[in-house]
Short mmCIF file of C-alpha atoms in Angstrom, two decimals:
data_model
loop_
_atom_site.label_atom_id
_atom_site.label_comp_id
_atom_site.label_asym_id
_atom_site.label_seq_id
_atom_site.Cartn_x
_atom_site.Cartn_y
_atom_site.Cartn_z
CA MET D 1 75.17 81.77 -8.31
CA THR D 2 72.96 81.06 -5.31
CA ALA D 3 73.06 77.80 -3.48
CA VAL D 4 69.75 76.24 -3.32
CA SER D 5 68.95 74.21 -0.17
CA ASP D 6 67.52 70.92 -0.99
CA GLU D 7 65.02 70.36 1.79
CA SER D 8 62.92 67.59 0.14
CA ALA D 9 65.93 65.39 -0.39
CA GLY D 10 65.75 63.49 2.87
CA GLU D 11 62.60 61.51 2.44
CA ASP D 12 63.52 59.18 -0.39
CA ALA D 13 67.28 59.40 -0.04
CA GLU D 14 67.66 55.64 -0.06
CA THR D 15 66.56 55.46 -3.64
CA ASP D 16 69.53 57.31 -4.74
CA GLY D 17 71.70 54.26 -5.45
CA GLY D 18 71.21 52.94 -1.94
CA VAL D 19 70.15 49.55 -0.98
CA ARG D 20 67.09 48.48 0.95
CA ALA D 21 66.11 45.37 2.95
CA TYR D 22 63.43 43.09 1.67
CA THR D 23 61.68 39.91 2.67
CA VAL D 24 60.64 37.15 0.18
CA ARG D 25 58.60 34.20 1.29
CA LEU D 26 59.10 31.14 -0.83
CA GLU D 27 57.48 27.74 -0.83
CA LEU D 28 59.81 24.89 -1.60
CA VAL D 29 59.23 21.37 -2.55
CA ASP D 30 60.89 19.15 0.15
CA GLU D 31 63.64 17.74 -2.02
CA PRO D 32 67.45 17.99 -1.78
CA GLY D 33 69.05 20.90 -3.42
CA GLU D 34 65.68 23.12 -3.69
CA LEU D 35 67.08 25.61 -1.16
CA LEU D 36 70.20 26.26 -3.12
CA ARG D 37 68.16 26.37 -6.38
CA ALA D 38 65.95 29.06 -4.87
CA LEU D 39 68.85 31.23 -3.53
CA GLU D 40 70.90 31.23 -6.68
CA PRO D 41 68.60 33.54 -8.70
CA ILE D 42 68.79 36.02 -5.79
CA ALA D 43 72.56 36.17 -5.82
CA ASN D 44 72.78 36.12 -9.62
CA SER D 45 70.39 39.18 -9.95
CA GLY D 46 72.41 41.32 -7.52
CA GLY D 47 70.74 40.59 -4.28
CA ASN D 48 72.71 40.25 -1.00
CA LEU D 49 71.41 37.48 1.31
CA LEU D 50 70.99 38.68 4.88
CA SER D 51 69.22 35.70 6.60
CA ILE D 52 67.28 32.48 5.73
CA HIS D 53 64.57 31.10 7.89
CA HIS D 54 63.95 27.50 6.74
CA GLU D 55 60.63 26.54 8.47
CA ARG D 56 60.99 22.75 8.21
CA GLY D 57 58.29 21.95 10.94
CA ASN D 58 55.80 24.25 9.36
CA ILE D 59 54.41 22.66 6.14
CA THR D 60 52.01 24.62 3.96
CA PRO D 61 48.56 23.22 3.14
CA ARG D 62 50.01 21.99 -0.14
CA GLY D 63 52.64 20.05 1.56
CA HIS D 64 55.63 22.54 0.87
CA ILE D 65 58.06 24.04 3.10
CA PRO D 66 57.91 27.85 3.74
CA VAL D 67 61.15 29.70 3.57
CA GLU D 68 61.65 33.35 4.54
CA VAL D 69 64.62 35.01 2.93
CA ASP D 70 65.86 38.47 4.04
CA LEU D 71 67.92 40.20 1.41
CA GLU D 72 69.07 43.61 0.38
CA CYS D 73 69.46 45.21 -2.96
CA PRO D 74 68.86 48.54 -4.78
CA PRO D 75 65.16 49.18 -5.03
CA ASP D 76 65.25 49.04 -8.83
CA ARG D 77 66.64 45.48 -8.76
CA PHE D 78 64.04 44.00 -6.56
CA ASP D 79 61.41 43.27 -9.20
CA GLY D 80 64.23 41.64 -11.25
CA ILE D 81 64.98 39.35 -8.42
CA VAL D 82 61.38 38.26 -7.96
CA ASP D 83 61.06 37.60 -11.70
CA ALA D 84 64.31 35.58 -11.61
CA LEU D 85 62.96 33.47 -8.83
CA ARG D 86 59.65 32.93 -10.68
CA ASP D 87 61.56 32.13 -13.92
CA ALA D 88 63.53 29.56 -12.00
CA GLY D 89 60.20 27.91 -11.07
CA VAL D 90 60.31 28.95 -7.44
CA ASN D 91 56.86 29.64 -5.85
CA VAL D 92 57.09 33.17 -4.42
CA ILE D 93 54.18 33.62 -2.04
CA GLN D 94 55.22 37.03 -0.78
CA ALA D 95 57.57 39.56 -2.12
CA GLY D 96 58.43 42.58 -0.16
CA ALA D 97 55.33 44.10 1.59
CA GLU D 98 53.18 42.98 -1.18
CA GLN D 99 51.51 39.69 -0.17
CA TYR D 100 49.08 38.85 -2.87
CA GLY D 101 47.39 42.19 -3.26
CA GLU D 102 44.18 40.70 -4.69
CA GLU D 103 41.65 37.98 -4.31
CA ILE D 104 39.41 36.83 -7.03
CA ASN D 105 36.70 34.28 -7.36
CA VAL D 106 36.12 31.97 -10.37
CA VAL D 107 33.40 29.31 -10.86
CA LEU D 108 34.25 26.28 -13.02
CA VAL D 109 31.52 24.17 -14.56
CA GLY D 110 31.73 20.90 -16.20
CA ASP D 111 32.83 17.33 -15.69
CA LEU D 112 35.16 18.48 -12.88
CA VAL D 113 35.63 15.14 -11.21
CA ASP D 114 36.17 13.13 -14.37
CA THR D 115 38.66 15.72 -15.61
CA ASP D 116 40.63 15.43 -12.25
CA LEU D 117 39.71 18.53 -10.16
CA SER D 118 43.01 18.37 -8.08
CA ASN D 119 45.02 18.55 -11.39
CA THR D 120 42.91 21.38 -12.52
CA LEU D 121 43.65 23.21 -9.22
CA SER D 122 47.38 22.57 -9.39
CA ARG D 123 47.54 23.68 -13.04
CA ILE D 124 45.68 26.91 -11.89
CA GLU D 125 48.47 27.38 -9.16
CA ASP D 126 51.32 26.56 -11.50
CA GLU D 127 50.23 28.07 -14.87
CA ALA D 128 48.22 31.08 -13.58
CA ASP D 129 50.47 31.72 -10.67
CA ALA D 130 47.66 31.89 -8.20
CA VAL D 131 47.08 30.38 -4.77
CA VAL D 132 43.86 28.59 -4.11
CA ARG D 133 42.61 29.91 -0.82
CA ASP D 134 39.30 28.31 -0.64
CA LEU D 135 37.24 25.88 -2.64
CA SER D 136 33.62 24.69 -2.68
CA LEU D 137 32.35 21.99 -4.87
CA ALA D 138 28.66 21.32 -5.69
CA ALA D 139 27.70 18.02 -7.46
CA PRO D 140 24.07 17.81 -6.85
CA ASP D 141 23.52 15.12 -9.30
CA GLY D 142 26.51 12.97 -8.47
CA THR D 143 30.19 13.39 -9.39
CA ALA D 144 29.66 11.65 -12.77
CA ALA D 145 27.26 14.56 -13.91
CA VAL D 146 28.05 18.26 -14.37
CA SER D 147 29.24 19.81 -11.25
CA SER D 148 30.46 23.36 -10.27
CA ALA D 149 33.24 24.49 -8.18
CA ARG D 150 34.05 27.93 -6.74
CA ALA D 151 37.76 28.81 -6.10
CA ARG D 152 38.87 31.94 -4.31
CA LEU D 153 42.38 32.68 -5.66
CA ALA D 154 45.06 34.98 -4.24
CA ILE D 155 47.00 36.70 -6.95
CA ASP D 156 49.61 39.43 -7.35
CA SER D 157 48.26 42.95 -7.72
CA GLY D 158 47.90 43.98 -11.40
CA ARG D 159 47.97 40.39 -12.63
CA THR D 160 44.31 39.80 -12.73
CA GLU D 161 44.11 39.70 -16.61
CA ALA D 162 47.00 37.43 -16.99
CA VAL D 163 45.82 35.02 -14.28
CA LEU D 164 42.25 34.85 -15.93
CA ALA D 165 43.70 34.40 -19.34
CA ALA D 166 45.75 31.28 -17.99
CA ILE D 167 42.58 29.95 -16.35
CA ARG D 168 40.55 30.37 -19.44
CA SER D 169 43.09 28.41 -21.46
CA ILE D 170 43.14 25.62 -18.82
CA GLY D 171 39.39 25.62 -19.05
CA SER D 172 39.26 25.33 -22.71
CA ASP D 173 41.85 22.45 -22.48
CA LYS D 174 39.60 20.52 -20.03
CA GLU D 175 36.21 21.47 -21.65
CA LEU D 176 35.16 23.51 -18.58
CA THR D 177 33.13 26.55 -18.59
CA VAL D 178 34.93 29.27 -16.58
CA VAL D 179 32.78 31.94 -15.06
CA GLU D 180 35.08 34.94 -14.58
CA PRO D 181 34.61 37.89 -12.26
CA LEU D 182 33.70 41.04 -14.08
CA LEU D 183 36.66 43.49 -13.91
CA GLY D 184 36.59 47.28 -14.43
CA GLY D 185 34.10 49.89 -13.68
CA GLU D 186 31.99 49.90 -10.57
CA ALA D 187 30.60 46.30 -11.14
CA MET J 1 7.64 64.09 -39.75
CA ARG J 2 6.01 61.65 -42.14
CA LEU J 3 6.79 58.02 -41.18
CA ALA J 4 7.06 55.07 -43.54
CA ILE J 5 7.23 52.05 -41.23
CA LEU J 6 8.56 48.83 -42.55
CA GLY J 7 7.86 45.82 -40.34
CA ALA J 8 4.53 45.28 -38.50
CA GLY J 9 5.77 43.19 -35.57
CA ASP J 10 5.48 44.40 -31.95
CA VAL J 11 7.85 47.34 -32.54
CA GLY J 12 6.49 48.43 -35.95
CA ARG J 13 2.96 48.31 -34.80
CA SER J 14 3.79 50.23 -31.57
CA VAL J 15 5.57 52.96 -33.48
CA ALA J 16 2.44 53.36 -35.78
CA ASP J 17 0.27 53.41 -32.62
CA LEU J 18 2.25 55.97 -30.72
CA ALA J 19 3.35 58.24 -33.59
CA ASP J 20 0.42 60.59 -33.27
CA GLU J 21 1.18 61.14 -29.57
CA TYR J 22 4.71 62.20 -30.48
CA GLY J 23 3.42 64.61 -33.10
CA HIS J 24 4.30 62.45 -36.20
CA GLU J 25 2.23 61.09 -38.99
CA VAL J 26 2.31 57.58 -40.43
CA VAL J 27 2.03 57.63 -44.31
CA ALA J 28 2.85 54.00 -44.88
CA LEU J 29 2.84 50.80 -42.82
CA ALA J 30 4.19 47.56 -44.40
CA ASP J 31 4.93 43.97 -43.47
CA SER J 32 6.53 41.47 -45.97
CA THR J 33 3.28 40.79 -47.91
CA SER J 34 1.28 44.08 -48.04
CA ALA J 35 1.22 47.82 -47.24
CA GLY J 36 -1.22 50.45 -46.13
CA ILE J 37 -0.24 53.67 -47.88
CA ASP J 38 -1.92 57.21 -47.74
CA PRO J 39 0.02 60.43 -48.26
CA ASP J 40 -2.55 62.19 -45.97
CA GLY J 41 -1.84 59.66 -43.15
CA ILE J 42 -3.12 56.07 -42.91
CA ASP J 43 -5.81 54.84 -40.70
CA VAL J 44 -3.49 53.20 -38.09
CA ASP J 45 -6.18 51.63 -35.96
CA GLY J 46 -7.89 50.02 -38.93
CA ALA J 47 -4.64 48.68 -40.35
CA LEU J 48 -3.63 47.19 -36.96
CA GLU J 49 -6.85 45.64 -36.55
CA ARG J 50 -6.69 43.99 -39.93
CA LYS J 51 -3.19 42.73 -39.13
CA VAL J 52 -4.11 41.32 -35.62
CA GLY J 53 -7.18 39.67 -37.35
CA GLY J 54 -4.84 37.97 -39.80
CA ASP J 55 -5.79 40.18 -42.83
CA ALA J 56 -3.53 42.16 -45.12
CA LEU J 57 -2.53 45.51 -43.72
CA GLY J 58 -3.50 47.29 -46.76
CA SER J 59 -4.07 46.97 -50.42
CA SER J 60 -0.65 48.24 -51.70
CA ASP J 61 2.45 46.38 -52.48
CA PRO J 62 5.28 46.76 -49.90
CA GLU J 63 7.58 47.96 -52.83
CA ASP J 64 5.44 51.02 -53.31
CA VAL J 65 6.43 52.38 -49.78
CA PHE J 66 9.61 53.69 -51.33
CA GLU J 67 7.67 55.71 -53.86
CA THR J 68 5.64 57.40 -51.12
CA ALA J 69 6.37 61.01 -49.89
CA TYR J 70 7.85 60.17 -46.50
CA ASP J 71 10.62 61.87 -44.28
CA VAL J 72 11.76 59.05 -42.19
CA LEU J 73 11.93 55.31 -43.01
CA VAL J 74 11.44 53.31 -39.86
CA GLU J 75 13.25 50.01 -40.38
CA ALA J 76 11.58 47.47 -37.97
CA THR J 77 11.88 44.25 -39.80
CA PRO J 78 13.28 41.26 -38.09
CA THR J 79 17.05 41.12 -37.43
CA THR J 80 18.98 39.15 -39.90
CA LEU J 81 22.69 38.14 -39.72
CA GLY J 82 25.44 38.07 -42.31
CA ASP J 83 24.36 40.44 -45.23
CA ALA J 84 21.59 41.73 -43.05
CA GLU J 85 19.10 41.71 -45.80
CA PRO J 86 16.51 42.86 -46.61
CA GLY J 87 16.93 45.50 -43.84
CA PHE J 88 20.34 46.82 -45.35
CA SER J 89 18.63 47.38 -48.89
CA HIS J 90 15.76 49.12 -47.23
CA VAL J 91 18.11 51.63 -45.53
CA GLU J 92 20.16 52.03 -48.76
CA ARG J 93 17.11 52.83 -50.84
CA ALA J 94 15.80 55.45 -48.31
CA LEU J 95 19.27 57.22 -47.84
CA GLU J 96 19.76 57.23 -51.81
CA ALA J 97 16.51 59.12 -51.87
CA ASP J 98 17.81 61.54 -49.31
CA ARG J 99 15.43 60.40 -46.68
CA HIS J 100 16.18 59.86 -43.01
CA VAL J 101 16.33 56.23 -41.50
CA VAL J 102 15.65 55.09 -38.03
CA LEU J 103 16.56 51.45 -37.43
CA ALA J 104 15.02 49.13 -34.71
CA ASN J 105 16.68 46.20 -36.77
CA LYS J 106 19.98 45.41 -35.32
CA GLY J 107 21.33 43.45 -38.39
CA PRO J 108 22.66 46.32 -40.60
CA VAL J 109 24.15 48.36 -37.70
CA ALA J 110 25.96 45.28 -36.22
CA GLU J 111 27.01 43.62 -39.52
CA ARG J 112 27.53 46.47 -42.06
CA TYR J 113 28.25 49.51 -40.11
CA GLU J 114 30.90 51.00 -42.37
CA GLU J 115 28.67 50.74 -45.41
CA LEU J 116 25.88 52.43 -43.51
CA GLN J 117 28.30 55.24 -42.71
CA ALA J 118 29.28 55.63 -46.25
CA LEU J 119 25.78 55.80 -47.48
CA GLU J 120 24.87 58.34 -44.91
CA ALA J 121 27.79 60.54 -45.83
CA ASP J 122 26.56 60.66 -49.38
CA SER J 123 22.92 61.35 -48.36
CA ALA J 124 21.01 64.46 -47.15
CA GLY J 125 19.40 62.08 -44.77
CA SER J 126 20.68 60.76 -41.47
CA ILE J 127 20.69 57.36 -39.69
CA ARG J 128 19.81 56.90 -36.12
CA PHE J 129 19.35 53.54 -34.23
CA GLU J 130 18.78 54.03 -30.53
CA ALA J 131 16.21 51.22 -30.43
CA THR J 132 18.73 48.61 -31.55
CA VAL J 133 20.49 48.71 -28.03
CA GLY J 134 18.63 48.37 -24.86
CA GLY J 135 14.99 49.22 -25.92
CA ALA J 136 13.68 52.07 -23.78
CA ILE J 137 17.05 52.91 -22.25
CA PRO J 138 18.79 55.81 -23.85
CA VAL J 139 22.13 54.34 -24.37
CA LEU J 140 23.40 55.64 -27.71
CA SER J 141 22.09 59.08 -27.13
CA THR J 142 24.02 59.16 -23.72
CA ILE J 143 27.30 58.11 -25.56
CA GLU J 144 26.50 60.77 -28.19
CA ASP J 145 26.04 63.36 -25.46
CA GLU J 146 29.38 62.27 -23.77
CA THR J 147 30.92 62.06 -27.08
CA PRO J 148 32.16 58.52 -28.08
CA GLN J 149 35.83 59.59 -27.65
CA ALA J 150 35.26 60.07 -23.92
CA VAL J 151 33.69 56.81 -23.48
CA THR J 152 36.23 54.01 -22.55
CA ALA J 153 33.88 50.99 -22.17
CA VAL J 154 30.30 50.05 -22.09
CA ARG J 155 29.21 46.93 -20.01
CA GLY J 156 25.98 45.50 -18.99
CA VAL J 157 23.10 43.19 -19.21
CA LEU J 158 21.15 43.65 -22.47
CA ASN J 159 19.15 40.53 -22.86
CA GLY J 160 16.09 40.23 -20.68
CA THR J 161 15.47 36.49 -21.53
CA ALA J 162 18.85 35.39 -20.32
CA ASN J 163 18.59 37.64 -17.26
CA PHE J 164 15.14 36.37 -16.35
CA ILE J 165 16.43 32.78 -16.58
CA LEU J 166 19.42 33.37 -14.38
CA THR J 167 17.45 35.49 -11.80
CA ARG J 168 14.92 32.64 -11.47
CA MET J 169 17.64 29.91 -11.29
CA ALA J 170 19.41 31.84 -8.47
CA ALA J 171 16.12 32.71 -6.60
CA GLU J 172 14.49 29.22 -6.74
CA GLY J 173 17.56 26.96 -6.94
CA LEU J 174 16.18 25.56 -10.19
CA ASP J 175 18.13 24.33 -13.25
CA TYR J 176 18.28 25.90 -16.63
CA GLU J 177 15.88 23.56 -18.53
CA HIS J 178 13.24 24.03 -15.95
CA VAL J 179 13.46 27.81 -15.84
CA LEU J 180 13.59 28.00 -19.66
CA ALA J 181 10.22 26.03 -19.92
CA GLU J 182 8.64 28.42 -17.30
CA ALA J 183 9.93 31.48 -19.25
CA GLN J 184 8.41 30.12 -22.37
CA ASP J 185 5.08 29.61 -20.58
CA LEU J 186 5.19 33.18 -19.45
CA GLY J 187 6.04 34.50 -22.91
CA VAL J 188 9.31 35.79 -21.82
CA ALA J 189 11.31 33.42 -23.84
CA GLU J 190 10.55 32.57 -27.50
CA ALA J 191 9.67 29.06 -28.58
CA ASP J 192 13.30 28.98 -30.06
CA PRO J 193 15.27 30.95 -27.45
CA THR J 194 18.67 30.12 -29.03
CA PHE J 195 19.67 33.69 -29.91
CA ASP J 196 18.85 34.94 -26.39
CA VAL J 197 20.47 32.15 -24.42
CA ASP J 198 23.43 31.56 -26.56
CA GLY J 199 24.52 35.24 -26.28
CA THR J 200 24.03 36.16 -29.90
CA ASP J 201 21.43 38.88 -29.20
CA ALA J 202 23.47 40.54 -26.47
CA ALA J 203 26.47 40.28 -28.70
CA LEU J 204 24.86 42.17 -31.60
CA LYS J 205 24.12 45.06 -29.25
CA PHE J 206 27.59 45.10 -27.92
CA VAL J 207 29.02 44.97 -31.49
CA ILE J 208 26.87 48.09 -32.35
CA LEU J 209 28.30 49.79 -29.16
CA ALA J 210 31.83 48.95 -30.22
CA ASN J 211 31.12 50.27 -33.73
CA VAL J 212 29.94 53.51 -32.08
CA LEU J 213 32.84 53.78 -29.91
CA ALA J 214 35.44 52.95 -32.49
CA GLY J 215 33.74 54.38 -35.58
CA GLY J 216 33.19 50.85 -37.04
CA GLY J 217 35.37 47.82 -37.59
CA PHE J 218 33.18 45.32 -35.69
CA ALA J 219 30.84 42.51 -36.89
CA LEU J 220 29.34 39.60 -34.90
CA GLU J 221 32.29 37.27 -35.99
CA ASP J 222 34.67 39.67 -34.05
CA ALA J 223 32.90 39.19 -30.73
CA THR J 224 33.83 36.54 -28.24
CA VAL J 225 30.50 35.08 -27.19
CA GLU J 226 29.41 32.37 -24.68
CA GLY J 227 25.85 31.60 -23.62
CA ILE J 228 24.21 30.50 -20.40
CA GLN J 229 23.09 27.02 -21.49
CA SER J 230 25.84 25.33 -19.61
CA ILE J 231 25.31 27.15 -16.37
CA PRO J 232 23.77 24.76 -13.71
CA GLY J 233 21.82 25.98 -10.62
CA SER J 234 24.61 24.83 -8.35
CA ALA J 235 26.99 27.38 -10.06
CA LEU J 236 24.77 30.18 -8.93
CA ASP J 237 24.63 28.66 -5.36
CA LEU J 238 28.25 28.68 -5.20
CA ALA J 239 28.56 32.20 -6.46
CA SER J 240 26.06 33.35 -3.70
CA GLU J 241 28.23 31.71 -1.00
CA ASP J 242 30.58 34.69 -1.68
CA GLY J 243 28.09 37.51 -2.15
CA ARG J 244 28.25 37.00 -5.99
CA THR J 245 25.70 36.03 -8.64
CA ILE J 246 26.05 35.20 -12.31
CA ARG J 247 24.83 37.41 -15.14
CA LEU J 248 25.17 37.34 -18.90
CA ILE J 249 27.36 40.41 -19.17
CA GLY J 250 28.55 42.21 -22.39
CA GLU J 251 31.50 44.45 -22.79
CA ALA J 252 32.33 46.65 -25.50
CA THR J 253 35.56 48.76 -25.91
CA ARG J 254 37.39 50.30 -28.88
CA GLU J 255 39.32 47.01 -28.96
CA ASP J 256 37.06 44.20 -28.49
CA VAL J 257 33.57 42.81 -27.73
CA ARG J 258 32.97 40.13 -25.23
CA VAL J 259 29.67 38.47 -23.96
CA GLY J 260 29.49 35.67 -21.35
CA PRO J 261 28.32 34.58 -17.99
CA ARG J 262 30.30 36.55 -15.32
CA LEU J 263 30.45 36.86 -11.64
CA VAL J 264 29.10 40.12 -10.31
CA PRO J 265 28.39 41.33 -6.84
CA GLU J 266 24.86 40.16 -5.75
CA ASN J 267 23.80 43.63 -4.74
CA GLY J 268 25.86 45.47 -7.27
CA ALA J 269 24.37 47.68 -9.95
CA LEU J 270 24.77 45.17 -12.79
CA ALA J 271 22.88 42.36 -10.86
CA VAL J 272 19.44 43.57 -12.28
CA THR J 273 16.65 41.14 -11.89
CA GLY J 274 13.95 39.64 -14.18
CA THR J 275 13.83 41.00 -17.66
CA ARG J 276 15.28 44.32 -16.66
CA ASN J 277 18.37 45.60 -18.55
CA ILE J 278 21.28 47.79 -17.35
CA VAL J 279 24.22 49.49 -19.05
CA GLN J 280 27.25 51.04 -17.41
CA ILE J 281 28.98 53.62 -19.41
CA GLU J 282 32.52 54.24 -18.33
CA THR J 283 33.67 57.68 -19.17
CA ARG J 284 37.12 59.32 -19.23
CA HIS J 285 36.20 62.40 -17.28
CA ALA J 286 32.93 61.72 -15.55
CA GLY J 287 33.26 58.18 -13.92
CA SER J 288 30.57 55.53 -14.60
CA LEU J 289 27.01 56.26 -15.62
CA HIS J 290 24.38 53.64 -15.16
CA SER J 291 21.09 53.39 -16.85
CA SER J 292 18.50 50.82 -16.29
CA GLY J 293 15.06 50.04 -17.63
CA ARG J 294 13.07 47.85 -20.04
CA GLY J 295 15.30 46.65 -22.89
CA ALA J 296 12.62 45.09 -24.96
CA GLY J 297 8.92 45.26 -25.72
CA GLY J 298 6.90 46.85 -28.48
CA PRO J 299 5.93 50.15 -26.83
CA GLU J 300 9.29 50.37 -24.89
CA THR J 301 11.26 49.98 -28.17
CA ALA J 302 8.97 52.30 -30.00
CA THR J 303 9.71 55.12 -27.54
CA ALA J 304 13.45 54.81 -28.55
CA VAL J 305 12.47 54.98 -32.27
CA LEU J 306 10.26 58.02 -31.73
CA SER J 307 12.89 59.70 -29.68
CA ASP J 308 15.22 59.25 -32.66
CA VAL J 309 12.65 60.60 -34.93
CA GLY J 310 12.44 63.70 -32.78
CA ARG J 311 16.34 64.27 -32.95
CA LEU J 312 16.38 64.25 -36.68
CA PRO J 313 17.07 67.62 -38.44
CA PRO J 314 14.48 68.82 -40.93
CA LEU J 315 15.15 67.68 -44.48
#
């Protein structure tokens, strides 16, 4: 038998049962017990907490508190930790290096004001798991008539179809026309 | 080839008019009430003059067309939904008599595709229907050349009326009703534009495309269809803030058919203006192909019919 030297083994050696450090950025509601509720899914899914930055003075535009958590875990467990956080209702705004890989625009048309625009937007954030980055509203005939809104949404890579499906169902709930972006091809 | 043309609207009349230039002979031309028939070739100019003047096309009964010695039946009667009659029966009779059929009528191909395939399989004749999708644009022949299996999706703008309205709304900052009235004055939109603006016309074309890609299985009821009637001018303004515009876009894959107003890049390939049409054919091995042109009109659609006639094998 000849011993074969394994020269390529060095590059990805850490995936071989090793652990890696990750940073997740969370957005917490400012209520007692929220931080503990956010950390439990990490520990329960096999993550080891390294540090927690609780940025109390730095409120996000939606009035939430950003929290940065450093943790370590085997790479194959990291997605499970992020899923566990989301399942627990924790808003994950950044996971690992992947901070909302994609942005999409949607235009909503209908009785936006009468159907409570801010409720529509928070449903998009909660049910479609998207962050509203930018919003323009046009109501040329007054707020009682048909108006249009364009929302730029930050979403996780690869989740565009799911996000649009959720927005479509919110739209049909509220009798709004949803003008979606065209995906695929070289549109 | 000897052509028997059913339907004397813009398309049927243009086919009759241009047939000679393409090396074919018209032996019958019929509308729903009368027919001009001559086994040696009818006097096309005379028949068309009579039709335009409000007189009968000829002295024969439309039924007699099927007894005439023709090679290709050109089905250019108006598109009907549901059972797609009488277009479907016309195709059936021609195929059962072992003749070729070229359709400009979308109904049978969109609504009863599998039945057409079965009839064709039992006939010495063939069916072609390039004119049903995108008028002058060679959409189906391109898919045929690439082979349908290598095409993963077809997207695009295949209704000129809806596209004209959206283009004018975006350019002039006008609302839907205003632009629709203008389009009707210009003759771009019909007096009853429902089929165009509610997405049905585009949906029929994408149903046909899905049938070609998947080998059948689709009818209009399988398509998710939304029109442009609810789009206000302000929605187009908002879209343009971000370099986007709104177009009535159809998508056909082997899995589904969808037509609705969508955001597309303002300067992108799919943002064609006016009554222009465009299709994007996404292929497995060769990336995306784009083809743009006039998707409607008598002479434009007639060129698609006559190209089909040219592709038919001798009987």
